[in-house]
Amino acid sequence: MTNFLEKARQLDKQDPLKDLKKEFYLKEDSYYFDGNSLGLLSKKAESAVFEILQMWKDNQIDGWTEGEYPWFTLSEKLSEQMAQVVGAKKKEVIITGQTTTNLHQLIRSLRPFKDGRTKVIVNELEFPSDIYAISAILEEQGLDPLQHLISVKSKDGYTIATEDIISELKDDVALLLMPSVLYRSGQLLDMKKLTEAAHKKGILAVFDCSHSVGCIPHDFHNCGIDAAFWCTYKYLNGGPGAVAGLFIHEKHLPIKAALAGWFGSDKSKQFDMAHNFTPADEAGSLQSGTPHILSIAPLIGSLSITLEAGIQEIREKSLALTDFLMEIAKELLDFNFEYTTPSLANERGGHISLSHPEAARICKALKAEGVISDFRFQIAFYHSTCTCSIIYFFFRCV
Ligand SMILES: Cc1ncc(COP(=O)(O)O)c(C=O)c1O
């Protein structure tokens, strides 16, 4: 039998990111595998929140315009860093809203339903909030989701075949709405191939990148996707309910925001308080109201860690961790576990998912042993950029 403990120690020694572990708050005797749901708190994120609170205390209303991070332009400032993380131009990205409200804002603002195009292609394994949102948008257009929302079926219950998506891209389709990584199985979709196929048919391609931003290098601009939205509380370690991100390709700029509001103004005009709106000519125009400064604050710290580590390096570590996890699972686990994550590196994101009929009870038992995994109708273990003691869990669970 492979000596996995020894192998883990060797891998840890060679790990170029090992020093970052001390940046994060880990609990003793606890093993965190749930970075896909909620990334852990880092010391840098924590001190950024305290700094913003201090500014509020000291500067009061002047916090909007003074200090190291004037709140008035904090979203724009941090969006420059976010643009680097997703491979976009600065003007194409803004940190704003929530994942779900950004879906609403982007799709409504892109106004895809025209020239007889009324259908939206989604998949049956999609995160429910996206389905609720796009259904509401269709209904508002007078389009019944039962007829106009086409849900691509999964053949195995875990993954969606690219060809099955492409075969639904017909002339009456307005929009392709897909995740970059499926939230349960961790399957990574080929965004470039899907976008090219959609564009050939005049269809807009929009992606939910909640499960990839922060753990997979993206090249949104060159990939040519029309838009993307993502949360920042998973792989970006922004904290519960941290402010989300959106990307709109420069070919759609300037864009008229469907959910318009004064924070979408050209910054130099916002305080004119005029009733004729002068929107920003960048993605920033897709902001509506006052940004949630306290929920952006942790990103000051956590984005700097992501950039310091390097997104390519994070991906390499993530793949090394998940490869190792699968190697151990395959050798040691034989109690009716099914592997539901594609094994090829270019077909999976940052987490590994195992399916088992008793998954709920297994997760509960693991938690009692200090192993924090995620349960979503199947047992799923997630990598976090700051978790590396995966070996111990497997020794304890078998
Ligand atoms: C893939 C995906 N999309 C959308 C959402 C909804 O995000 P929010 O609650 O931030 O709007 C989530 C939440 O976990 C998610 O995982």
CSV table of N, CA and C in Angstrom, one decimal, residues 119-231:
chain,number,residue,atom,x,y,z
A,119,LYS,N,-35.4,32.0,-26.8
A,119,LYS,CA,-35.1,30.9,-26.0
A,119,LYS,C,-33.7,31.1,-25.2
A,120,VAL,N,-33.7,30.5,-24.0
A,120,VAL,CA,-32.4,30.5,-23.2
A,120,VAL,C,-32.0,29.1,-23.0
A,121,ILE,N,-30.7,28.8,-23.2
A,121,ILE,CA,-30.2,27.4,-22.9
A,121,ILE,C,-29.5,27.4,-21.6
A,122,VAL,N,-30.0,26.5,-20.7
A,122,VAL,CA,-29.4,26.3,-19.4
A,122,VAL,C,-29.1,24.8,-19.3
A,123,ASN,N,-28.8,24.3,-18.1
A,123,ASN,CA,-28.6,22.9,-17.9
A,123,ASN,C,-29.3,22.4,-16.7
A,124,GLU,N,-29.7,21.1,-16.7
A,124,GLU,CA,-30.5,20.7,-15.6
A,124,GLU,C,-29.8,20.5,-14.2
A,125,LEU,N,-28.4,20.7,-14.3
A,125,LEU,CA,-27.7,20.6,-13.0
A,125,LEU,C,-27.3,22.0,-12.5
A,126,GLU,N,-27.9,23.1,-13.1
A,126,GLU,CA,-27.5,24.4,-12.8
A,126,GLU,C,-27.9,24.8,-11.3
A,127,PHE,N,-27.2,25.7,-10.7
A,127,PHE,CA,-27.5,26.2,-9.4
A,127,PHE,C,-28.9,26.9,-9.4
A,128,PRO,N,-29.8,26.5,-8.5
A,128,PRO,CA,-31.2,27.0,-8.6
A,128,PRO,C,-31.4,28.5,-8.7
A,129,SER,N,-30.6,29.3,-8.0
A,129,SER,CA,-30.8,30.7,-8.0
A,129,SER,C,-30.7,31.3,-9.5
A,130,ASP,N,-29.8,30.7,-10.3
A,130,ASP,CA,-29.7,31.2,-11.7
A,130,ASP,C,-31.0,30.8,-12.5
A,131,ILE,N,-31.6,29.7,-12.2
A,131,ILE,CA,-32.8,29.3,-12.9
A,131,ILE,C,-34.0,30.2,-12.4
A,132,TYR,N,-34.0,30.5,-11.1
A,132,TYR,CA,-35.1,31.4,-10.7
A,132,TYR,C,-35.0,32.7,-11.3
A,133,ALA,N,-33.8,33.2,-11.4
A,133,ALA,CA,-33.6,34.6,-11.9
A,133,ALA,C,-33.9,34.6,-13.4
A,134,ILE,N,-33.4,33.6,-14.2
A,134,ILE,CA,-33.6,33.7,-15.6
A,134,ILE,C,-35.1,33.4,-15.9
A,135,SER,N,-35.7,32.6,-15.1
A,135,SER,CA,-37.2,32.4,-15.3
A,135,SER,C,-37.9,33.7,-15.1
A,136,ALA,N,-37.6,34.4,-14.1
A,136,ALA,CA,-38.2,35.7,-13.8
A,136,ALA,C,-38.0,36.7,-14.9
A,137,ILE,N,-36.8,36.7,-15.5
A,137,ILE,CA,-36.5,37.6,-16.6
A,137,ILE,C,-37.4,37.2,-17.8
A,138,LEU,N,-37.5,35.9,-18.1
A,138,LEU,CA,-38.3,35.4,-19.2
A,138,LEU,C,-39.8,35.8,-19.0
A,139,GLU,N,-40.3,35.6,-17.8
A,139,GLU,CA,-41.7,35.9,-17.5
A,139,GLU,C,-41.9,37.4,-17.7
A,140,GLU,N,-41.0,38.2,-17.3
A,140,GLU,CA,-41.2,39.7,-17.4
A,140,GLU,C,-41.3,40.0,-18.9
A,141,GLN,N,-40.6,39.2,-19.8
A,141,GLN,CA,-40.7,39.5,-21.2
A,141,GLN,C,-42.0,38.9,-21.8
A,142,GLY,N,-42.8,38.3,-21.0
A,142,GLY,CA,-44.0,37.6,-21.5
A,142,GLY,C,-43.7,36.3,-22.1
A,143,LEU,N,-42.6,35.7,-21.7
A,143,LEU,CA,-42.2,34.4,-22.3
A,143,LEU,C,-42.3,33.3,-21.2
A,144,ASP,N,-43.1,32.3,-21.5
A,144,ASP,CA,-43.2,31.2,-20.5
A,144,ASP,C,-42.0,30.4,-20.4
A,145,PRO,N,-41.4,30.3,-19.2
A,145,PRO,CA,-40.1,29.5,-19.0
A,145,PRO,C,-40.3,28.0,-19.4
A,146,LEU,N,-41.5,27.5,-19.3
A,146,LEU,CA,-41.8,26.1,-19.6
A,146,LEU,C,-41.5,25.9,-21.1
A,147,GLN,N,-41.7,26.9,-21.9
A,147,GLN,CA,-41.4,26.8,-23.4
A,147,GLN,C,-40.1,27.4,-23.8
A,148,HIS,N,-39.7,28.4,-23.1
A,148,HIS,CA,-38.5,29.2,-23.6
A,148,HIS,C,-37.2,28.9,-22.9
A,149,LEU,N,-37.3,28.2,-21.7
A,149,LEU,CA,-36.1,27.9,-21.0
A,149,LEU,C,-35.8,26.4,-21.4
A,150,ILE,N,-34.7,26.2,-22.1
A,150,ILE,CA,-34.3,24.9,-22.6
A,150,ILE,C,-33.2,24.3,-21.7
A,151,SER,N,-33.5,23.3,-21.0
A,151,SER,CA,-32.6,22.7,-20.0
A,151,SER,C,-31.9,21.5,-20.6
A,152,VAL,N,-30.6,21.6,-20.8
A,152,VAL,CA,-29.8,20.5,-21.4
A,152,VAL,C,-29.7,19.4,-20.3
A,153,LYS,N,-30.1,18.2,-20.7
A,153,LYS,CA,-30.1,17.0,-19.8
A,153,LYS,C,-28.7,16.5,-19.6
A,154,SER,N,-28.5,15.9,-18.4
A,154,SER,CA,-27.2,15.2,-18.1
A,154,SER,C,-27.4,13.7,-18.3
A,155,LYS,N,-26.4,13.1,-18.9
A,155,LYS,CA,-26.6,11.7,-19.2
A,155,LYS,C,-26.3,10.8,-18.0
A,156,ASP,N,-25.5,11.4,-17.1
A,156,ASP,CA,-25.1,10.5,-15.9
A,156,ASP,C,-25.5,11.1,-14.6
A,157,GLY,N,-26.2,12.3,-14.6
A,157,GLY,CA,-26.6,12.9,-13.4
A,157,GLY,C,-25.6,13.8,-12.8
A,158,TYR,N,-24.4,13.9,-13.4
A,158,TYR,CA,-23.3,14.6,-12.8
A,158,TYR,C,-22.7,15.6,-13.7
A,159,THR,N,-22.6,15.3,-15.0
A,159,THR,CA,-21.9,16.1,-16.0
A,159,THR,C,-22.8,16.4,-17.2
A,160,ILE,N,-22.4,17.5,-17.9
A,160,ILE,CA,-23.2,17.9,-19.1
A,160,ILE,C,-22.2,17.8,-20.3
A,161,ALA,N,-22.6,17.1,-21.3
A,161,ALA,CA,-21.8,17.0,-22.5
A,161,ALA,C,-21.8,18.2,-23.3
A,162,THR,N,-20.6,18.7,-23.7
A,162,THR,CA,-20.5,19.9,-24.5
A,162,THR,C,-21.3,19.8,-25.8
A,163,GLU,N,-21.2,18.7,-26.4
A,163,GLU,CA,-22.0,18.5,-27.7
A,163,GLU,C,-23.5,18.6,-27.5
A,164,ASP,N,-24.0,18.1,-26.3
A,164,ASP,CA,-25.4,18.3,-26.0
A,164,ASP,C,-25.8,19.7,-25.9
A,165,ILE,N,-24.9,20.5,-25.4
A,165,ILE,CA,-25.2,22.0,-25.2
A,165,ILE,C,-25.2,22.6,-26.6
A,166,ILE,N,-24.2,22.3,-27.4
A,166,ILE,CA,-24.1,22.9,-28.7
A,166,ILE,C,-25.2,22.5,-29.6
A,167,SER,N,-25.7,21.3,-29.5
A,167,SER,CA,-26.8,20.9,-30.4
A,167,SER,C,-28.1,21.7,-30.1
A,168,GLU,N,-28.2,22.3,-28.9
A,168,GLU,CA,-29.4,23.1,-28.6
A,168,GLU,C,-29.3,24.6,-29.1
A,169,LEU,N,-28.1,24.9,-29.7
A,169,LEU,CA,-27.9,26.3,-30.1
A,169,LEU,C,-28.6,26.6,-31.5
A,170,LYS,N,-29.8,26.9,-31.5
A,170,LYS,CA,-30.6,27.0,-32.7
A,170,LYS,C,-30.9,28.5,-33.0
A,171,ASP,N,-31.5,28.7,-34.1
A,171,ASP,CA,-31.7,30.1,-34.6
A,171,ASP,C,-32.6,31.0,-33.7
A,172,ASP,N,-33.5,30.3,-32.9
A,172,ASP,CA,-34.4,31.1,-32.1
A,172,ASP,C,-33.9,31.3,-30.7
A,173,VAL,N,-32.6,30.9,-30.4
A,173,VAL,CA,-32.0,31.1,-29.1
A,173,VAL,C,-31.4,32.5,-29.0
A,174,ALA,N,-31.7,33.1,-27.8
A,174,ALA,CA,-31.2,34.4,-27.6
A,174,ALA,C,-29.9,34.3,-26.7
A,175,LEU,N,-29.9,33.4,-25.8
A,175,LEU,CA,-28.8,33.4,-24.8
A,175,LEU,C,-28.4,32.0,-24.3
A,176,LEU,N,-27.1,31.8,-24.2
A,176,LEU,CA,-26.6,30.6,-23.6
A,176,LEU,C,-26.1,31.0,-22.2
A,177,LEU,N,-26.7,30.4,-21.1
A,177,LEU,CA,-26.4,30.7,-19.7
A,177,LEU,C,-25.8,29.4,-19.1
A,178,MET,N,-24.5,29.4,-18.8
A,178,MET,CA,-23.9,28.2,-18.3
A,178,MET,C,-23.0,28.5,-17.2
A,179,PRO,N,-22.7,27.5,-16.3
A,179,PRO,CA,-21.6,27.8,-15.3
A,179,PRO,C,-20.3,27.5,-15.9
A,180,SER,N,-19.2,28.0,-15.4
A,180,SER,CA,-17.9,27.6,-15.8
A,180,SER,C,-17.6,26.2,-15.2
A,181,VAL,N,-17.9,26.1,-13.9
A,181,VAL,CA,-17.8,24.8,-13.2
A,181,VAL,C,-19.1,24.4,-12.6
A,182,LEU,N,-19.5,23.2,-12.8
A,182,LEU,CA,-20.8,22.8,-12.2
A,182,LEU,C,-20.6,22.6,-10.7
A,183,TYR,N,-21.6,23.2,-10.0
A,183,TYR,CA,-21.3,23.3,-8.5
A,183,TYR,C,-21.3,21.9,-7.8
A,184,ARG,N,-22.0,20.9,-8.3
A,184,ARG,CA,-21.9,19.6,-7.6
A,184,ARG,C,-20.8,18.8,-8.0
A,185,SER,N,-20.7,18.4,-9.3
A,185,SER,CA,-19.7,17.5,-9.7
A,185,SER,C,-18.3,18.1,-9.9
A,186,GLY,N,-18.3,19.5,-10.1
A,186,GLY,CA,-17.0,20.1,-10.3
A,186,GLY,C,-16.5,20.0,-11.7
A,187,GLN,N,-17.4,19.6,-12.7
A,187,GLN,CA,-17.0,19.6,-14.1
A,187,GLN,C,-16.7,21.0,-14.6
A,188,LEU,N,-15.6,21.1,-15.3
A,188,LEU,CA,-15.3,22.4,-15.9
A,188,LEU,C,-15.7,22.4,-17.4
A,189,LEU,N,-16.5,23.3,-17.7
A,189,LEU,CA,-17.0,23.4,-19.1
A,189,LEU,C,-16.0,24.1,-20.0
A,190,ASP,N,-16.0,23.9,-21.3
A,190,ASP,CA,-15.1,24.5,-22.2
A,190,ASP,C,-15.8,25.8,-22.7
A,191,MET,N,-15.5,26.9,-21.9
A,191,MET,CA,-16.2,28.2,-22.2
A,191,MET,C,-15.9,28.7,-23.6
A,192,LYS,N,-14.6,28.5,-24.0
A,192,LYS,CA,-14.3,29.1,-25.3
A,192,LYS,C,-15.0,28.4,-26.4
A,193,LYS,N,-15.0,27.1,-26.4
A,193,LYS,CA,-15.7,26.3,-27.4
A,193,LYS,C,-17.2,26.6,-27.4
A,194,LEU,N,-17.8,26.7,-26.2
A,194,LEU,CA,-19.2,27.0,-26.2
A,194,LEU,C,-19.5,28.4,-26.7
A,195,THR,N,-18.6,29.4,-26.3
A,195,THR,CA,-18.8,30.8,-26.8
A,195,THR,C,-18.7,30.9,-28.3
A,196,GLU,N,-17.7,30.2,-28.8
A,196,GLU,CA,-17.6,30.2,-30.3
A,196,GLU,C,-18.8,29.6,-31.0
A,197,ALA,N,-19.3,28.5,-30.4
A,197,ALA,CA,-20.4,27.9,-31.1
A,197,ALA,C,-21.7,28.8,-30.9
A,198,ALA,N,-21.8,29.5,-29.8
A,198,ALA,CA,-23.0,30.4,-29.6
A,198,ALA,C,-22.9,31.5,-30.5
A,199,HIS,N,-21.7,32.1,-30.6
A,199,HIS,CA,-21.5,33.3,-31.5
A,199,HIS,C,-21.8,33.0,-33.0
A,200,LYS,N,-21.4,31.8,-33.4
A,200,LYS,CA,-21.6,31.4,-34.8
A,200,LYS,C,-23.1,31.5,-35.1
A,201,LYS,N,-23.9,31.3,-34.1
A,201,LYS,CA,-25.4,31.4,-34.3
A,201,LYS,C,-26.0,32.7,-33.9
A,202,GLY,N,-25.1,33.7,-33.5
A,202,GLY,CA,-25.7,35.0,-33.1
A,202,GLY,C,-26.2,35.0,-31.7
A,203,ILE,N,-25.8,34.0,-30.9
A,203,ILE,CA,-26.3,33.9,-29.5
A,203,ILE,C,-25.3,34.5,-28.5
A,204,LEU,N,-25.8,35.1,-27.5
A,204,LEU,CA,-25.0,35.7,-26.4
A,204,LEU,C,-24.5,34.5,-25.5
A,205,ALA,N,-23.3,34.6,-25.0
A,205,ALA,CA,-22.8,33.6,-24.1
A,205,ALA,C,-22.4,34.2,-22.7
A,206,VAL,N,-23.2,33.8,-21.7
A,206,VAL,CA,-23.0,34.4,-20.4
A,206,VAL,C,-22.7,33.3,-19.4
A,207,PHE,N,-21.7,33.5,-18.5
A,207,PHE,CA,-21.3,32.4,-17.6
A,207,PHE,C,-21.4,32.8,-16.1
A,208,ASP,N,-21.8,31.8,-15.3
A,208,ASP,CA,-21.7,31.9,-13.9
A,208,ASP,C,-20.4,31.3,-13.4
A,209,CYS,N,-19.5,32.1,-13.0
A,209,CYS,CA,-18.1,31.7,-12.7
A,209,CYS,C,-17.8,31.6,-11.2
A,210,SER,N,-18.9,31.4,-10.4
A,210,SER,CA,-18.8,31.3,-9.0
A,210,SER,C,-17.8,30.2,-8.5
A,211,HIS,N,-17.7,29.1,-9.3
A,211,HIS,CA,-16.9,28.0,-8.8
A,211,HIS,C,-15.6,28.0,-9.6
A,212,SER,N,-15.2,29.0,-10.2
A,212,SER,CA,-13.9,29.0,-10.9
A,212,SER,C,-13.0,30.2,-10.6
A,213,VAL,N,-13.7,31.4,-10.4
A,213,VAL,CA,-12.8,32.6,-10.2
A,213,VAL,C,-12.1,32.4,-8.8
A,214,GLY,N,-10.8,32.6,-8.9
A,214,GLY,CA,-10.0,32.4,-7.7
A,214,GLY,C,-9.3,31.1,-7.6
A,215,CYS,N,-9.8,30.1,-8.4
A,215,CYS,CA,-9.0,28.8,-8.4
A,215,CYS,C,-8.6,28.4,-9.8
A,216,ILE,N,-9.1,29.0,-10.8
A,216,ILE,CA,-8.8,28.7,-12.2
A,216,ILE,C,-8.4,29.9,-13.0
A,217,PRO,N,-7.3,29.9,-13.7
A,217,PRO,CA,-7.0,31.1,-14.5
A,217,PRO,C,-8.0,31.3,-15.6
A,218,HIS,N,-8.5,32.5,-15.7
A,218,HIS,CA,-9.4,32.8,-16.8
A,218,HIS,C,-8.8,33.8,-17.7
A,219,ASP,N,-9.4,33.9,-18.9
A,219,ASP,CA,-8.9,34.9,-19.9
A,219,ASP,C,-10.2,35.4,-20.6
A,220,PHE,N,-11.0,36.0,-19.7
A,220,PHE,CA,-12.4,36.4,-20.2
A,220,PHE,C,-12.4,37.2,-21.5
A,221,HIS,N,-11.5,38.2,-21.5
A,221,HIS,CA,-11.5,39.1,-22.7
A,221,HIS,C,-11.2,38.4,-23.9
A,222,ASN,N,-10.1,37.6,-24.0
A,222,ASN,CA,-9.7,36.9,-25.2
A,222,ASN,C,-10.6,35.7,-25.5
A,223,CYS,N,-11.2,35.2,-24.5
A,223,CYS,CA,-12.1,34.0,-24.7
A,223,CYS,C,-13.4,34.5,-25.4
A,224,GLY,N,-13.7,35.8,-25.3
A,224,GLY,CA,-14.7,36.4,-26.1
A,224,GLY,C,-16.1,36.3,-25.5
A,225,ILE,N,-16.2,35.7,-24.2
A,225,ILE,CA,-17.6,35.6,-23.6
A,225,ILE,C,-18.2,37.0,-23.5
A,226,ASP,N,-19.5,37.0,-23.6
A,226,ASP,CA,-20.2,38.3,-23.5
A,226,ASP,C,-20.2,38.9,-22.1
A,227,ALA,N,-20.4,38.0,-21.2
A,227,ALA,CA,-20.5,38.5,-19.8
A,227,ALA,C,-20.3,37.3,-18.8
A,228,ALA,N,-20.0,37.7,-17.6
A,228,ALA,CA,-19.8,36.7,-16.5
A,228,ALA,C,-20.1,37.3,-15.2
A,229,PHE,N,-20.5,36.5,-14.2
A,229,PHE,CA,-20.7,37.0,-12.9
A,229,PHE,C,-20.2,35.9,-11.9
A,230,TRP,N,-19.9,36.3,-10.7
A,230,TRP,CA,-19.3,35.3,-9.8
A,230,TRP,C,-19.4,35.9,-8.3
A,231,CYS,N,-19.4,34.9,-7.4
A,231,CYS,CA,-19.3,35.4,-6.0
A,231,CYS,C,-17.9,35.5,-5.6
